[in-house]
Amino acid sequence: MKIKCIAIDDEPLALEQIGSYVQKTPFLELIATCKNAYEALDILKEKEVDLMFIDIDMPDISGLDLVKSLVKKPQIIFTTAYSEYAFEGFQVDAIDYLLKPINYAAFLKAANKSKIWFEVSFHRLKNDFILRAND
Amino acid sequence: MPAPEGYRLKKTDNEPTPFSIFADLLIFAVLLTGASTTLKLTSRWITEENMRREIEREQLKTELTLLKYQVSPHFLMNTLNNIHALIDLDVDRAKDAVIKLSLLMRYLLYDSAHGKTTLRKELEFIESYISMMKIRYPKNVVVEYIVPAEIPDISIPPMLFISFLENAFKHGISYRAESYIHFKLEITAGNIICQIRNSKHSSGNEPVLETKKYSGIGLANIRKNLQLLYSESYTLNINDRQDEFEVNLTLPLHREN
């Protein structure tokens, strides 16, 4: 089972790069790339999303504001040139924080973190289910 | 050979005369004044030296801060990220971008450090900055750059326009409405007139991103800088309208000092 991802960045090239990184990672599936928070909100309404790669500094609505506004949060990985936002980023439960320029190795490391998280929670779910079945 | 009896001086050593007391006091007073003057001078010299060092330190600090904030570090990081992406997508454009960025860095690191540059170089810098920003932003952001075909050979203090331009890019872009950034420079008989305008976007009922206002400190610094460089001979008008932000800066063609 692949992890369903979206990428959000206002800069077209940065977005294309993250999109291409997602596509070349076997355990990730690219659902959509979004140029701004509004596009992302539309996608999140319609589709199931497990993981979000999101830029922080964007016009209109910043990445942080978007994440804060979500009731049901997917996993979050911030992609940004702003290292000073890291603390705030982790406060909204981001699992990782990628500093631009981003190379594939750093991207993959963050993606792996997410994979491990999903595997663990999946196992937990399965175990819960088994326990309940045994009751 | 002992002196003849009749000429022996009378011993007066132990009997102070009014004159000798006066002389002693005088010497003492002179010494005291001398010492206190020396002390005063030394302490003044130390204070002055400290002040001079303080000023030097302040200047260095200002220069460093200036250098750091002339172009924001985020600009550099984001631009590098875009070039990194371009290397995979379009090698020729990536090469072009590296050249433009190096022009920009050279200006920042060498030319602008001397505190004096030519208008032509400053405009070349503005142009490379704009072309870097164009790589970063989508095509629906309209960037206009209008300067005279003939740029006169005049020297100006570096980096006067960039903070306004940077600000225009920072606040002028929205993806939900038409966005534009216009940079226009004119040369008249005695003045350089620079106008920088950007679109502004009020977001009705939508969740409002707290639009960072033109930071008061930034603007105050720019004014202080202009005041130092041009005293009363410049004008800076800022029009903050509902849908547009406009900066008009007029500088004399030639500086007096």
Short mmCIF file of C-alpha atoms in Angstrom, two decimals:
data_model
loop_
_atom_site.label_atom_id
_atom_site.label_comp_id
_atom_site.label_asym_id
_atom_site.label_seq_id
_atom_site.Cartn_x
_atom_site.Cartn_y
_atom_site.Cartn_z
CA MET A 1 0.00 0.00 0.00
CA LYS A 2 1.40 3.35 -1.05
CA ILE A 3 1.34 6.54 0.98
CA LYS A 4 -0.89 9.09 -0.75
CA CYS A 5 0.84 12.46 -1.04
CA ILE A 6 0.20 16.00 -2.10
CA ALA A 7 2.78 18.75 -2.55
CA ILE A 8 2.06 22.46 -2.03
CA ASP A 9 4.39 25.25 -3.12
CA ASP A 10 3.79 28.62 -4.73
CA GLU A 11 6.97 28.44 -6.77
CA PRO A 12 6.38 26.30 -9.89
CA LEU A 13 9.90 24.88 -10.10
CA ALA A 14 10.09 23.99 -6.43
CA LEU A 15 6.70 22.29 -6.76
CA GLU A 16 7.74 20.36 -9.83
CA GLN A 17 10.84 19.15 -8.02
CA ILE A 18 8.96 17.84 -4.99
CA GLY A 19 6.42 16.27 -7.35
CA SER A 20 9.17 14.46 -9.22
CA TYR A 21 10.77 13.28 -5.96
CA VAL A 22 7.43 11.82 -4.86
CA GLN A 23 6.99 10.07 -8.19
CA LYS A 24 10.37 8.42 -8.11
CA THR A 25 9.87 7.08 -4.57
CA PRO A 26 8.31 3.61 -4.84
CA PHE A 27 6.28 3.72 -1.64
CA LEU A 28 4.78 7.18 -2.32
CA GLU A 29 1.90 8.02 -4.62
CA LEU A 30 1.39 11.55 -5.96
CA ILE A 31 -2.27 12.55 -5.70
CA ALA A 32 -1.81 16.17 -6.70
CA THR A 33 0.50 19.17 -6.77
CA CYS A 34 -1.03 22.43 -5.57
CA LYS A 35 0.14 25.98 -6.26
CA ASN A 36 -1.51 27.42 -3.17
CA ALA A 37 -3.45 26.66 -0.02
CA TYR A 38 -6.85 26.99 -1.73
CA GLU A 39 -6.06 24.26 -4.26
CA ALA A 40 -4.82 22.10 -1.42
CA LEU A 41 -8.02 22.60 0.57
CA ASP A 42 -10.09 21.51 -2.44
CA ILE A 43 -8.03 18.34 -2.84
CA LEU A 44 -8.19 17.58 0.88
CA LYS A 45 -12.00 17.87 0.75
CA GLU A 46 -12.29 15.43 -2.14
CA LYS A 47 -9.55 12.90 -1.66
CA GLU A 48 -7.88 10.88 0.99
CA VAL A 49 -4.41 12.22 1.68
CA ASP A 50 -1.86 10.59 4.01
CA LEU A 51 1.09 12.93 3.67
CA MET A 52 1.56 16.58 2.75
CA PHE A 53 4.77 18.26 1.59
CA ILE A 54 4.11 21.92 2.19
CA ASP A 55 6.02 25.17 1.75
CA ILE A 56 5.64 27.70 4.56
CA ASP A 57 6.18 31.08 2.96
CA MET A 58 3.36 31.46 0.44
CA PRO A 59 1.22 34.44 -0.51
CA ASP A 60 -2.41 34.68 0.69
CA ILE A 61 -2.28 31.81 3.18
CA SER A 62 0.99 30.53 4.59
CA GLY A 63 1.74 26.84 4.92
CA LEU A 64 1.65 27.09 8.70
CA ASP A 65 -1.75 28.77 8.68
CA LEU A 66 -3.11 26.12 6.35
CA VAL A 67 -1.90 23.29 8.58
CA LYS A 68 -3.26 25.00 11.69
CA SER A 69 -6.67 25.37 10.03
CA LEU A 70 -7.02 21.65 9.29
CA VAL A 71 -9.21 19.63 11.63
CA LYS A 72 -8.11 16.27 10.33
CA LYS A 73 -4.41 16.54 9.62
CA PRO A 74 -2.49 14.27 7.30
CA GLN A 75 1.19 13.76 8.09
CA ILE A 76 3.07 17.00 7.52
CA ILE A 77 6.54 17.58 6.11
CA PHE A 78 7.46 21.24 5.70
CA THR A 79 9.64 22.32 2.79
CA THR A 80 11.03 25.78 3.26
CA ALA A 81 13.99 28.13 3.10
CA TYR A 82 13.09 29.47 6.54
CA SER A 83 14.97 27.64 9.28
CA GLU A 84 13.52 30.01 11.88
CA TYR A 85 10.09 28.45 11.42
CA ALA A 86 11.26 24.99 12.45
CA PHE A 87 10.10 25.29 16.04
CA GLU A 88 6.63 26.46 15.06
CA GLY A 89 6.58 23.73 12.45
CA PHE A 90 7.15 20.99 15.00
CA GLN A 91 4.54 22.52 17.26
CA VAL A 92 1.91 21.66 14.69
CA ASP A 93 3.18 18.05 14.75
CA ALA A 94 5.19 18.05 11.55
CA ILE A 95 7.17 14.84 11.24
CA ASP A 96 10.02 16.53 9.42
CA TYR A 97 11.30 19.80 8.12
CA LEU A 98 13.18 20.04 4.82
CA LEU A 99 15.38 23.06 4.22
CA LYS A 100 15.70 24.37 0.66
CA PRO A 101 17.61 23.60 -1.48
CA ILE A 102 16.35 20.05 -1.03
CA ASN A 103 18.20 17.08 -2.47
CA TYR A 104 16.65 13.68 -2.98
CA ALA A 105 18.58 12.05 -0.13
CA ALA A 106 17.12 14.49 2.41
CA PHE A 107 13.69 14.06 0.87
CA LEU A 108 13.92 10.28 1.07
CA LYS A 109 15.00 10.39 4.69
CA ALA A 110 11.93 12.43 5.59
CA ALA A 111 9.70 10.17 3.49
CA ASN A 112 11.10 7.12 5.30
CA LYS A 113 10.19 8.65 8.63
CA SER A 114 6.65 8.91 7.42
CA LYS A 115 6.72 5.33 6.12
CA ILE A 116 7.86 4.02 9.50
CA TRP A 117 5.13 6.00 11.21
CA PHE A 118 2.50 4.52 8.93
CA GLU A 119 3.82 0.99 9.37
CA VAL A 120 3.79 1.32 13.13
CA SER A 121 0.30 2.72 13.26
CA PHE A 122 -0.90 0.13 10.78
CA HIS A 123 0.49 -2.67 12.96
CA ARG A 124 -1.10 -1.12 15.99
CA LEU A 125 -4.43 -1.02 14.18
CA LYS A 126 -4.04 -4.64 13.13
CA ASN A 127 -3.12 -5.69 16.67
CA ASP A 128 -6.05 -3.77 18.04
CA PHE A 129 -8.24 -5.58 15.60
CA ILE A 130 -6.81 -9.00 16.56
CA LEU A 131 -7.22 -8.24 20.25
CA ARG A 132 -10.78 -7.20 19.70
CA ALA A 133 -11.45 -10.28 17.57
CA ASN A 134 -10.14 -12.49 20.39
CA ASP A 135 -12.37 -10.86 22.99
CA MET B 1 89.15 75.94 51.62
CA PRO B 2 86.73 77.28 54.22
CA ALA B 3 85.05 80.59 53.57
CA PRO B 4 86.13 83.52 55.67
CA GLU B 5 84.27 83.94 58.93
CA GLY B 6 82.68 87.26 58.10
CA TYR B 7 81.00 85.95 54.96
CA ARG B 8 79.37 82.88 56.50
CA LEU B 9 75.69 82.85 55.72
CA LYS B 10 73.25 82.81 58.53
CA LYS B 11 71.44 79.53 58.79
CA THR B 12 67.77 80.01 57.87
CA ASP B 13 66.82 76.38 56.94
CA ASN B 14 64.56 75.75 59.85
CA GLU B 15 62.88 79.09 59.96
CA PRO B 16 60.37 79.40 57.11
CA THR B 17 59.89 82.88 55.78
CA PRO B 18 56.56 84.00 54.34
CA PHE B 19 58.17 83.91 50.93
CA SER B 20 59.32 80.28 51.17
CA ILE B 21 55.86 79.15 52.32
CA PHE B 22 54.36 80.93 49.37
CA ALA B 23 56.89 79.34 47.02
CA ASP B 24 56.18 75.88 48.41
CA LEU B 25 52.47 76.37 48.02
CA LEU B 26 52.97 77.67 44.53
CA ILE B 27 55.03 74.64 43.52
CA PHE B 28 52.49 72.35 45.11
CA ALA B 29 49.66 74.11 43.33
CA VAL B 30 51.47 73.93 40.00
CA LEU B 31 52.14 70.22 40.48
CA LEU B 32 48.55 69.59 41.49
CA THR B 33 47.16 71.49 38.54
CA GLY B 34 49.56 69.69 36.27
CA ALA B 35 48.58 66.32 37.62
CA SER B 36 44.91 67.01 37.47
CA THR B 37 45.20 68.38 33.96
CA THR B 38 47.12 65.31 32.87
CA LEU B 39 44.52 63.14 34.50
CA LYS B 40 41.73 65.04 32.88
CA LEU B 41 43.37 64.94 29.47
CA THR B 42 44.11 61.26 29.75
CA SER B 43 40.61 60.45 30.81
CA ARG B 44 39.21 62.59 28.02
CA TRP B 45 41.49 60.87 25.56
CA ILE B 46 40.32 57.49 26.82
CA THR B 47 36.70 58.53 26.53
CA GLU B 48 37.25 59.86 23.05
CA GLU B 49 39.12 56.75 22.05
CA ASN B 50 36.31 54.62 23.42
CA MET B 51 33.77 56.70 21.61
CA ARG B 52 35.69 56.43 18.38
CA ARG B 53 35.88 52.67 18.80
CA GLU B 54 32.20 52.56 19.61
CA ILE B 55 31.38 54.50 16.47
CA GLU B 56 33.63 52.24 14.43
CA ARG B 57 31.98 49.19 15.92
CA GLU B 58 28.53 50.61 15.26
CA GLN B 59 29.49 51.37 11.70
CA LEU B 60 30.77 47.87 11.17
CA LYS B 61 27.64 46.44 12.68
CA THR B 62 25.46 48.60 10.46
CA GLU B 63 27.46 47.58 7.44
CA LEU B 64 27.14 43.93 8.32
CA THR B 65 23.42 44.22 8.97
CA LEU B 66 23.05 46.13 5.76
CA LEU B 67 24.91 43.48 3.87
CA LYS B 68 22.80 40.81 5.46
CA TYR B 69 19.50 42.47 4.79
CA GLN B 70 20.22 44.11 1.49
CA VAL B 71 18.87 40.97 -0.04
CA SER B 72 17.20 38.55 2.26
CA PRO B 73 18.85 35.20 2.91
CA HIS B 74 15.55 33.57 1.96
CA PHE B 75 15.87 35.01 -1.50
CA LEU B 76 19.22 33.28 -1.87
CA MET B 77 18.03 29.93 -0.49
CA ASN B 78 14.86 29.88 -2.58
CA THR B 79 16.77 30.85 -5.69
CA LEU B 80 19.31 28.09 -5.11
CA ASN B 81 16.48 25.64 -4.64
CA ASN B 82 14.97 26.67 -7.95
CA ILE B 83 18.29 26.35 -9.73
CA HIS B 84 18.69 22.93 -8.14
CA ALA B 85 15.31 21.98 -9.59
CA LEU B 86 16.17 23.50 -12.97
CA ILE B 87 19.27 21.32 -13.28
CA ASP B 88 16.95 18.32 -13.62
CA LEU B 89 14.38 20.06 -15.76
CA ASP B 90 16.18 22.47 -18.04
CA VAL B 91 19.97 22.55 -17.97
CA ASP B 92 20.33 25.62 -20.18
CA ARG B 93 18.02 27.71 -18.04
CA ALA B 94 19.86 26.46 -14.97
CA LYS B 95 23.18 27.63 -16.41
CA ASP B 96 21.68 30.97 -17.28
CA ALA B 97 20.33 31.34 -13.76
CA VAL B 98 23.73 30.57 -12.22
CA ILE B 99 25.30 33.32 -14.33
CA LYS B 100 22.59 35.80 -13.31
CA LEU B 101 22.96 34.85 -9.67
CA SER B 102 26.73 35.24 -9.81
CA LEU B 103 26.33 38.74 -11.32
CA LEU B 104 24.03 39.57 -8.48
CA MET B 105 26.35 38.16 -5.83
CA ARG B 106 29.35 39.93 -7.28
CA TYR B 107 27.55 43.22 -7.08
CA LEU B 108 26.44 42.53 -3.53
CA LEU B 109 29.81 41.39 -2.28
CA TYR B 110 32.19 43.71 -4.08
CA ASP B 111 30.61 46.69 -5.76
CA SER B 112 28.06 47.64 -3.18
CA ALA B 113 30.59 47.26 -0.36
CA HIS B 114 32.39 50.44 -1.39
CA GLY B 115 29.38 52.56 -0.61
CA LYS B 116 29.42 53.99 -4.10
CA THR B 117 28.42 52.61 -7.44
CA THR B 118 27.24 53.73 -10.84
CA LEU B 119 23.60 53.99 -11.77
CA ARG B 120 24.23 51.60 -14.64
CA LYS B 121 25.60 48.89 -12.34
CA GLU B 122 22.79 49.40 -9.87
CA LEU B 123 20.25 48.93 -12.65
CA GLU B 124 22.02 45.81 -13.91
CA PHE B 125 21.70 44.46 -10.42
CA ILE B 126 17.99 45.31 -10.28
CA GLU B 127 17.55 43.56 -13.62
CA SER B 128 19.28 40.36 -12.47
CA TYR B 129 17.22 40.43 -9.29
CA ILE B 130 14.01 40.70 -11.30
CA SER B 131 15.04 37.89 -13.63
CA MET B 132 15.77 35.66 -10.61
CA MET B 133 12.35 36.46 -9.20
CA LYS B 134 10.74 35.65 -12.55
CA ILE B 135 12.19 32.15 -12.36
CA ARG B 136 10.60 31.73 -8.97
CA TYR B 137 7.14 32.98 -9.70
CA PRO B 138 4.48 31.74 -12.11
CA LYS B 139 3.80 33.52 -15.35
CA ASN B 140 0.60 35.16 -14.20
CA VAL B 141 2.61 37.59 -12.13
CA VAL B 142 3.32 40.55 -14.42
CA VAL B 143 6.68 42.19 -13.82
CA GLU B 144 7.42 45.40 -15.65
CA TYR B 145 10.86 46.99 -15.77
CA ILE B 146 11.16 50.34 -17.50
CA VAL B 147 14.38 52.32 -17.55
CA PRO B 148 15.75 54.88 -20.04
CA ALA B 149 17.64 53.49 -23.04
CA GLU B 150 20.55 55.77 -22.22
CA ILE B 151 21.77 55.59 -18.65
CA PRO B 152 23.93 58.59 -17.77
CA ASP B 153 27.33 58.04 -16.18
CA ILE B 154 26.62 59.02 -12.62
CA SER B 155 27.59 57.57 -9.30
CA ILE B 156 24.99 56.79 -6.64
CA PRO B 157 24.99 55.07 -3.28
CA PRO B 158 24.27 51.36 -3.84
CA MET B 159 21.14 49.44 -2.87
CA LEU B 160 18.75 52.33 -2.56
CA PHE B 161 15.91 50.78 -4.55
CA ILE B 162 16.21 47.11 -3.70
CA SER B 163 14.42 47.12 -0.36
CA PHE B 164 11.37 48.70 -1.99
CA LEU B 165 11.49 46.18 -4.80
CA GLU B 166 11.92 43.28 -2.43
CA ASN B 167 8.96 44.51 -0.48
CA ALA B 168 6.91 44.79 -3.66
CA PHE B 169 7.59 41.13 -4.48
CA LYS B 170 6.90 40.08 -0.94
CA HIS B 171 3.49 41.69 -0.67
CA GLY B 172 2.44 42.18 -4.25
CA ILE B 173 1.82 38.59 -5.26
CA SER B 174 -1.42 36.71 -4.88
CA TYR B 175 -2.56 33.71 -6.81
CA ARG B 176 -6.19 34.54 -6.60
CA ALA B 177 -6.08 37.88 -8.34
CA GLU B 178 -4.03 39.51 -11.02
CA SER B 179 -0.69 40.53 -9.59
CA TYR B 180 1.86 42.97 -10.86
CA ILE B 181 5.12 44.60 -9.91
CA HIS B 182 6.22 47.68 -11.81
CA PHE B 183 9.66 49.23 -11.59
CA LYS B 184 10.16 52.48 -13.44
CA LEU B 185 13.15 54.79 -13.45
CA GLU B 186 13.31 58.16 -15.16
CA ILE B 187 16.07 60.70 -15.56
CA THR B 188 15.11 64.35 -15.75
CA ALA B 189 17.31 67.43 -15.98
CA GLY B 190 18.30 67.30 -12.33
CA ASN B 191 16.74 64.20 -10.83
CA ILE B 192 16.51 60.46 -10.77
CA ILE B 193 12.87 59.49 -10.31
CA CYS B 194 12.12 55.94 -9.29
CA GLN B 195 8.64 54.54 -8.99
CA ILE B 196 7.87 51.08 -7.66
CA ARG B 197 4.27 49.86 -7.62
CA ASN B 198 2.71 46.57 -6.67
CA SER B 199 -0.79 45.17 -6.59
CA LYS B 200 -2.42 44.69 -3.22
CA HIS B 201 -4.98 42.09 -2.40
CA SER B 202 -7.59 42.48 0.22
CA SER B 203 -9.12 39.13 0.98
CA GLY B 204 -12.80 39.66 1.72
CA ASN B 205 -14.25 36.93 3.90
CA GLU B 206 -11.49 34.49 3.27
CA PRO B 207 -9.22 33.52 6.10
CA VAL B 208 -6.83 36.43 6.14
CA LEU B 209 -3.17 35.78 6.24
CA GLU B 210 -1.84 38.44 8.50
CA THR B 211 -0.23 40.55 5.82
CA LYS B 212 3.01 41.64 7.28
CA LYS B 213 2.91 45.38 7.01
CA TYR B 214 5.84 47.27 5.66
CA SER B 215 7.90 46.85 8.73
CA GLY B 216 8.11 50.22 10.45
CA ILE B 217 11.72 49.65 11.36
CA GLY B 218 12.68 48.88 7.78
CA LEU B 219 11.12 52.04 6.49
CA ALA B 220 12.57 54.12 9.31
CA ASN B 221 16.01 52.76 8.46
CA ILE B 222 15.59 53.60 4.80
CA ARG B 223 14.57 57.15 5.68
CA LYS B 224 17.52 57.50 8.05
CA ASN B 225 19.86 56.26 5.38
CA LEU B 226 18.45 58.64 2.78
CA GLN B 227 18.65 61.49 5.26
CA LEU B 228 22.33 60.74 5.89
CA LEU B 229 23.12 60.50 2.20
CA TYR B 230 21.00 63.29 0.79
CA SER B 231 19.90 65.35 3.82
CA GLU B 232 17.00 67.42 2.47
CA SER B 233 17.53 66.95 -1.23
CA TYR B 234 15.50 63.76 -1.69
CA THR B 235 11.80 63.08 -1.55
CA LEU B 236 10.16 59.82 -0.63
CA ASN B 237 6.41 59.45 -1.03
CA ILE B 238 4.60 56.31 -0.12
CA ASN B 239 1.00 55.80 -1.16
CA ASP B 240 -0.66 52.87 0.52
CA ARG B 241 -3.95 52.53 -1.33
CA GLN B 242 -6.59 49.85 -1.10
CA ASP B 243 -5.47 47.94 -4.18
CA GLU B 244 -2.00 49.30 -4.83
CA PHE B 245 1.17 50.15 -2.96
CA GLU B 246 3.26 52.86 -4.57
CA VAL B 247 6.69 54.21 -3.70
CA ASN B 248 8.06 57.36 -5.34
CA LEU B 249 11.67 58.19 -4.67
CA THR B 250 13.26 61.28 -6.19
CA LEU B 251 16.99 61.81 -5.85
CA PRO B 252 19.16 64.62 -7.17
CA LEU B 253 21.35 63.57 -10.10
CA HIS B 254 24.42 64.82 -8.31
CA ARG B 255 25.07 64.67 -4.63
CA GLU B 256 26.53 67.72 -2.95
CA ASN B 257 29.02 65.98 -0.69
#
